């Protein structure tokens, strides 16, 4: 019987994993949260939308006879990761987290690490007046109390408006030259972002280093305990095909 693998996706790594598994003797279902209006779709079978918490996911995994789950969601999708860890543990299903490595500062970087968006807003009080905000359109309300100019970039237009705000829509990868031009055009003096990792959006950090700008960067939430984690698509394929996954 062909094994069934659920890939919790929405990231470039999830799409690459689905493509790599296309030639294997597996049924691969990629699940997208549905928060982006026009997402990039992976190859193969796709479902869109939430599961309804741990209970809903548990039922869905049982109904679809899933043999293994790979969580390749965004590193900050902690609620989904926690739900998947609990549901698979209850059912005895193999579970793997695929996370790209986080970013590491280099000489010349002026990074200010924070553990929450509220802390980011506090730190931002004294760092600059023209902010490049790239934490995601759903996080804007946290910064609403600050009397600053915000250059906000997101894939879809935000529903929330800040007092002084300019929105630019875009999806990576971005170039260093393009980011430097953007920062200079809007006279940005501080960057706020999350430790998403990977190369798709890292150019803004290089641009900030080049311009000598401070960066407020939000640490990743911790993974649930006793979870197996890999940092690359080949490792995830190895786990699935020849390791403790669906192989």
Tab-separated table of C-alpha atoms in Angstrom:
chain	number	residue	atom	x	y	z
A	1	UNK	CA	0.000	0.000	0.000
A	2	UNK	CA	1.261	3.476	-0.894
A	3	UNK	CA	2.164	5.530	2.176
A	4	UNK	CA	0.537	8.948	2.640
A	5	UNK	CA	2.587	11.981	3.662
A	6	UNK	CA	1.118	15.303	4.760
A	7	UNK	CA	3.386	18.294	4.135
A	8	UNK	CA	2.370	21.367	6.109
A	9	UNK	CA	3.558	24.003	3.693
A	10	UNK	CA	3.505	27.565	2.502
A	11	UNK	CA	7.290	27.937	2.303
A	12	UNK	CA	9.808	27.472	-0.472
A	13	UNK	CA	11.169	24.427	1.345
A	14	UNK	CA	7.709	22.844	1.379
A	15	UNK	CA	7.335	23.341	-2.384
A	16	UNK	CA	10.796	21.894	-3.016
A	17	UNK	CA	9.990	18.900	-0.828
A	18	UNK	CA	6.745	18.202	-2.698
A	19	UNK	CA	8.649	18.386	-5.991
A	20	UNK	CA	11.371	16.040	-4.730
A	21	UNK	CA	8.811	13.498	-3.545
A	22	UNK	CA	6.805	13.597	-6.791
A	23	UNK	CA	8.795	10.720	-8.260
A	24	UNK	CA	8.575	8.545	-5.164
A	25	UNK	CA	5.994	5.874	-4.441
A	26	UNK	CA	4.126	8.096	-2.001
A	27	UNK	CA	0.852	9.968	-1.831
A	28	UNK	CA	1.914	13.503	-0.914
A	29	UNK	CA	-0.661	16.048	0.230
A	30	UNK	CA	0.514	19.641	0.693
A	31	UNK	CA	-1.560	21.745	3.062
A	32	UNK	CA	-1.621	25.556	2.897
A	33	UNK	CA	-3.111	27.762	5.591
A	34	UNK	CA	-4.831	29.996	3.049
A	35	UNK	CA	-3.640	33.294	4.510
A	36	UNK	CA	-2.098	34.490	1.237
A	37	UNK	CA	-4.595	35.380	-1.488
A	38	UNK	CA	-2.537	34.040	-4.387
A	39	UNK	CA	-0.085	31.491	-2.972
A	40	UNK	CA	2.585	29.699	-4.959
A	41	UNK	CA	1.247	26.179	-5.257
A	42	UNK	CA	3.402	23.062	-4.946
A	43	UNK	CA	3.190	20.219	-7.409
A	44	UNK	CA	0.760	17.442	-6.631
A	45	UNK	CA	-2.239	17.258	-4.357
A	46	UNK	CA	-3.040	20.429	-2.384
A	47	UNK	CA	-5.537	21.330	0.327
A	48	UNK	CA	-6.119	24.887	1.536
A	49	UNK	CA	-7.430	26.025	4.913
A	50	UNK	CA	-7.110	25.252	8.601
A	51	UNK	CA	-7.844	21.962	10.322
A	52	UNK	CA	-9.688	23.246	13.376
A	53	UNK	CA	-7.018	22.843	16.031
A	54	UNK	CA	-5.580	19.629	17.416
A	55	UNK	CA	-8.920	17.809	17.413
A	56	UNK	CA	-9.660	18.694	13.800
A	57	UNK	CA	-6.168	17.773	12.643
A	58	UNK	CA	-6.301	14.464	14.508
A	59	UNK	CA	-9.556	13.564	12.793
A	60	UNK	CA	-8.222	14.602	9.389
A	61	UNK	CA	-5.066	12.515	9.806
A	62	UNK	CA	-7.148	9.477	10.733
A	63	UNK	CA	-9.678	9.972	7.925
A	64	UNK	CA	-6.882	10.256	5.349
A	65	UNK	CA	-4.761	7.397	6.745
A	66	UNK	CA	-1.679	9.589	6.990
A	67	UNK	CA	1.550	7.748	7.748
A	68	UNK	CA	3.908	10.709	8.266
A	69	UNK	CA	3.708	14.475	8.689
A	70	UNK	CA	6.404	16.960	7.694
A	71	UNK	CA	5.945	20.429	9.136
A	72	UNK	CA	7.598	22.777	6.631
A	73	UNK	CA	5.651	25.854	7.687
A	74	UNK	CA	7.186	29.243	8.404
A	75	UNK	CA	9.485	29.195	11.473
A	76	UNK	CA	7.005	31.485	13.246
A	77	UNK	CA	3.928	29.306	12.622
A	78	UNK	CA	4.244	28.008	16.175
A	79	UNK	CA	0.536	27.262	16.712
A	80	UNK	CA	0.400	24.945	13.705
A	81	UNK	CA	3.627	23.237	14.738
A	82	UNK	CA	2.363	22.666	18.281
A	83	UNK	CA	-0.940	21.264	16.997
A	84	UNK	CA	0.838	18.923	14.592
A	85	UNK	CA	3.209	17.697	17.304
A	86	UNK	CA	0.310	16.893	19.639
A	87	UNK	CA	-1.882	15.267	17.002
A	88	UNK	CA	0.854	13.019	15.626
A	89	UNK	CA	1.982	12.038	19.116
A	90	UNK	CA	-1.551	10.997	20.062
A	91	UNK	CA	-1.877	8.898	16.907
A	92	UNK	CA	1.655	7.508	16.898
A	93	UNK	CA	2.372	9.039	13.466
A	94	UNK	CA	5.932	9.929	12.447
A	95	UNK	CA	6.523	13.693	12.653
A	96	UNK	CA	9.353	15.816	11.309
A	97	UNK	CA	9.989	19.570	11.372
A	98	UNK	CA	11.802	21.006	8.353
A	99	UNK	CA	13.244	24.422	9.252
A	100	UNK	CA	15.744	26.459	7.294
A	101	UNK	CA	18.627	27.678	9.513
A	102	UNK	CA	18.180	31.055	11.167
A	103	UNK	CA	20.265	34.086	10.342
A	104	UNK	CA	23.534	34.852	12.122
A	105	UNK	CA	25.012	38.351	12.504
A	106	UNK	CA	28.166	39.273	10.618
A	107	UNK	CA	30.773	41.969	11.299
A	108	UNK	CA	29.169	45.371	10.914
A	109	UNK	CA	25.675	44.253	11.857
A	110	UNK	CA	23.828	46.228	14.534
A	111	UNK	CA	21.259	43.677	15.590
A	112	UNK	CA	18.934	43.995	18.579
A	113	UNK	CA	17.406	40.606	19.405
A	114	UNK	CA	13.928	40.540	20.993
A	115	UNK	CA	11.613	37.773	22.154
A	116	UNK	CA	8.259	39.321	21.263
A	117	UNK	CA	6.678	41.926	19.023
A	118	UNK	CA	5.794	43.995	22.089
A	119	UNK	CA	9.475	44.041	23.023
A	120	UNK	CA	10.312	45.013	19.447
A	121	UNK	CA	7.990	48.007	19.721
A	122	UNK	CA	9.648	49.018	23.001
A	123	UNK	CA	13.163	48.770	21.595
A	124	UNK	CA	12.085	50.656	18.500
A	125	UNK	CA	11.160	53.706	20.601
A	126	UNK	CA	14.780	54.902	20.721
A	127	UNK	CA	16.301	53.449	17.553
A	128	UNK	CA	14.822	55.489	14.730
A	129	UNK	CA	11.888	57.422	13.317
A	130	UNK	CA	11.531	55.876	9.856
A	131	UNK	CA	10.936	52.137	10.119
A	132	UNK	CA	11.093	49.409	7.510
A	133	UNK	CA	8.651	46.875	8.978
A	134	UNK	CA	8.732	43.357	7.512
A	135	UNK	CA	7.234	41.230	10.276
A	136	UNK	CA	3.980	40.529	8.413
A	137	UNK	CA	0.747	42.392	7.802
A	138	UNK	CA	-1.033	40.746	10.739
A	139	UNK	CA	1.438	42.217	13.237
A	140	UNK	CA	0.825	45.896	12.489
A	141	UNK	CA	-1.496	46.618	15.467
A	142	UNK	CA	1.401	46.052	17.882
A	143	UNK	CA	3.175	49.114	16.456
A	144	UNK	CA	0.129	51.382	16.212
A	145	UNK	CA	0.990	53.318	19.387
A	146	UNK	CA	4.335	54.509	17.987
A	147	UNK	CA	4.529	57.932	16.392
A	148	UNK	CA	6.836	56.938	13.549
A	149	UNK	CA	6.818	56.547	9.777
A	150	UNK	CA	6.424	52.910	8.708
A	151	UNK	CA	7.395	51.443	5.384
A	152	UNK	CA	5.487	48.156	5.397
A	153	UNK	CA	6.185	45.338	2.962
A	154	UNK	CA	3.929	42.318	2.634
A	155	UNK	CA	2.680	39.896	-0.007
A	156	UNK	CA	-0.917	41.083	0.374
A	157	UNK	CA	-2.136	44.528	1.392
A	158	UNK	CA	-2.634	44.838	5.180
A	159	UNK	CA	-6.070	45.383	6.684
A	160	UNK	CA	-4.649	47.611	9.432
A	161	UNK	CA	-3.376	51.128	8.849
A	162	UNK	CA	-0.755	52.904	10.925
A	163	UNK	CA	-0.700	56.663	11.348
A	164	UNK	CA	2.093	57.360	8.866
A	165	UNK	CA	2.482	54.371	6.620
A	166	UNK	CA	3.555	53.477	3.104
A	167	UNK	CA	2.840	49.965	1.842
A	168	UNK	CA	4.904	48.169	-0.774
A	169	UNK	CA	3.730	44.770	-1.982
A	170	UNK	CA	6.345	42.191	-2.823
A	171	UNK	CA	7.387	38.585	-2.600
A	172	UNK	CA	11.036	37.492	-2.426
A	173	UNK	CA	13.655	36.856	-3.493
A	174	UNK	CA	14.917	40.434	-3.205
A	175	UNK	CA	18.300	41.817	-4.260
A	176	UNK	CA	20.763	43.766	-2.134
A	177	UNK	CA	20.866	46.630	-4.627
A	178	UNK	CA	17.083	46.781	-4.702
A	179	UNK	CA	16.865	46.819	-0.913
A	180	UNK	CA	19.485	49.560	-0.614
A	181	UNK	CA	17.572	51.647	-3.136
A	182	UNK	CA	14.313	51.090	-1.241
A	183	UNK	CA	15.848	52.052	2.107
A	184	UNK	CA	17.429	55.170	0.693
A	185	UNK	CA	14.306	56.229	-1.202
A	186	UNK	CA	12.220	56.181	1.972
A	187	UNK	CA	15.024	57.451	4.242
A	188	UNK	CA	14.685	54.402	6.497
A	189	UNK	CA	16.795	54.505	9.657
A	190	UNK	CA	15.818	51.190	11.314
A	191	UNK	CA	14.678	47.745	10.149
A	192	UNK	CA	12.314	45.441	12.053
A	193	UNK	CA	12.048	41.807	10.999
A	194	UNK	CA	11.730	38.206	12.134
A	195	UNK	CA	14.469	35.583	12.055
A	196	UNK	CA	12.913	33.811	9.083
A	197	UNK	CA	16.252	32.535	7.812
A	198	UNK	CA	17.071	31.529	4.258
A	199	UNK	CA	18.085	33.603	1.274
A	200	UNK	CA	14.713	34.751	-0.052
A	201	UNK	CA	14.565	37.842	2.170
A	202	UNK	CA	18.098	38.087	3.587
A	203	UNK	CA	19.085	40.918	1.229
A	204	UNK	CA	17.483	43.511	3.514
A	205	UNK	CA	19.934	42.528	6.276
A	206	UNK	CA	22.898	42.998	3.942
A	207	UNK	CA	21.463	46.340	2.858
A	208	UNK	CA	21.053	47.451	6.478
A	209	UNK	CA	24.656	46.432	7.191
A	210	UNK	CA	25.848	48.372	4.125
A	211	UNK	CA	23.996	51.494	5.283
A	212	UNK	CA	24.918	51.079	8.961
A	213	UNK	CA	21.298	50.757	10.081
A	214	UNK	CA	20.169	49.065	13.306
A	215	UNK	CA	18.006	45.954	12.974
A	216	UNK	CA	15.421	44.775	15.489
A	217	UNK	CA	15.080	41.032	14.956
A	218	UNK	CA	12.562	38.719	16.575
A	219	UNK	CA	13.855	35.352	17.790
A	220	UNK	CA	12.101	32.204	16.654
A	221	UNK	CA	9.655	30.524	19.016
A	222	UNK	CA	10.982	27.258	20.467
A	223	UNK	CA	9.902	23.948	18.983
A	224	UNK	CA	7.789	21.545	21.019
A	225	UNK	CA	9.883	19.108	23.094
A	226	UNK	CA	11.131	15.818	21.645
A	227	UNK	CA	10.563	16.860	18.032
A	228	UNK	CA	12.886	15.685	15.256
A	229	UNK	CA	14.185	18.617	13.203
A	230	UNK	CA	16.155	18.839	9.955
A	231	UNK	CA	17.475	21.902	8.147
A	232	UNK	CA	17.261	20.914	4.480
A	233	UNK	CA	14.997	19.275	1.924
A	234	UNK	CA	17.460	16.421	1.188
A	235	UNK	CA	17.502	15.550	4.893
A	236	UNK	CA	13.703	15.485	4.935
A	237	UNK	CA	13.623	13.215	1.875
A	238	UNK	CA	16.159	10.912	3.508
A	239	UNK	CA	14.041	10.768	6.674
A	240	UNK	CA	10.909	9.958	4.705
A	241	UNK	CA	12.314	7.432	2.270
A	242	UNK	CA	15.000	5.657	4.264
A	243	UNK	CA	14.637	6.864	7.821
A	244	UNK	CA	11.833	6.779	10.391
A	245	UNK	CA	9.198	8.450	8.216
A	246	UNK	CA	6.925	6.857	5.620
A	247	UNK	CA	9.513	4.691	3.917
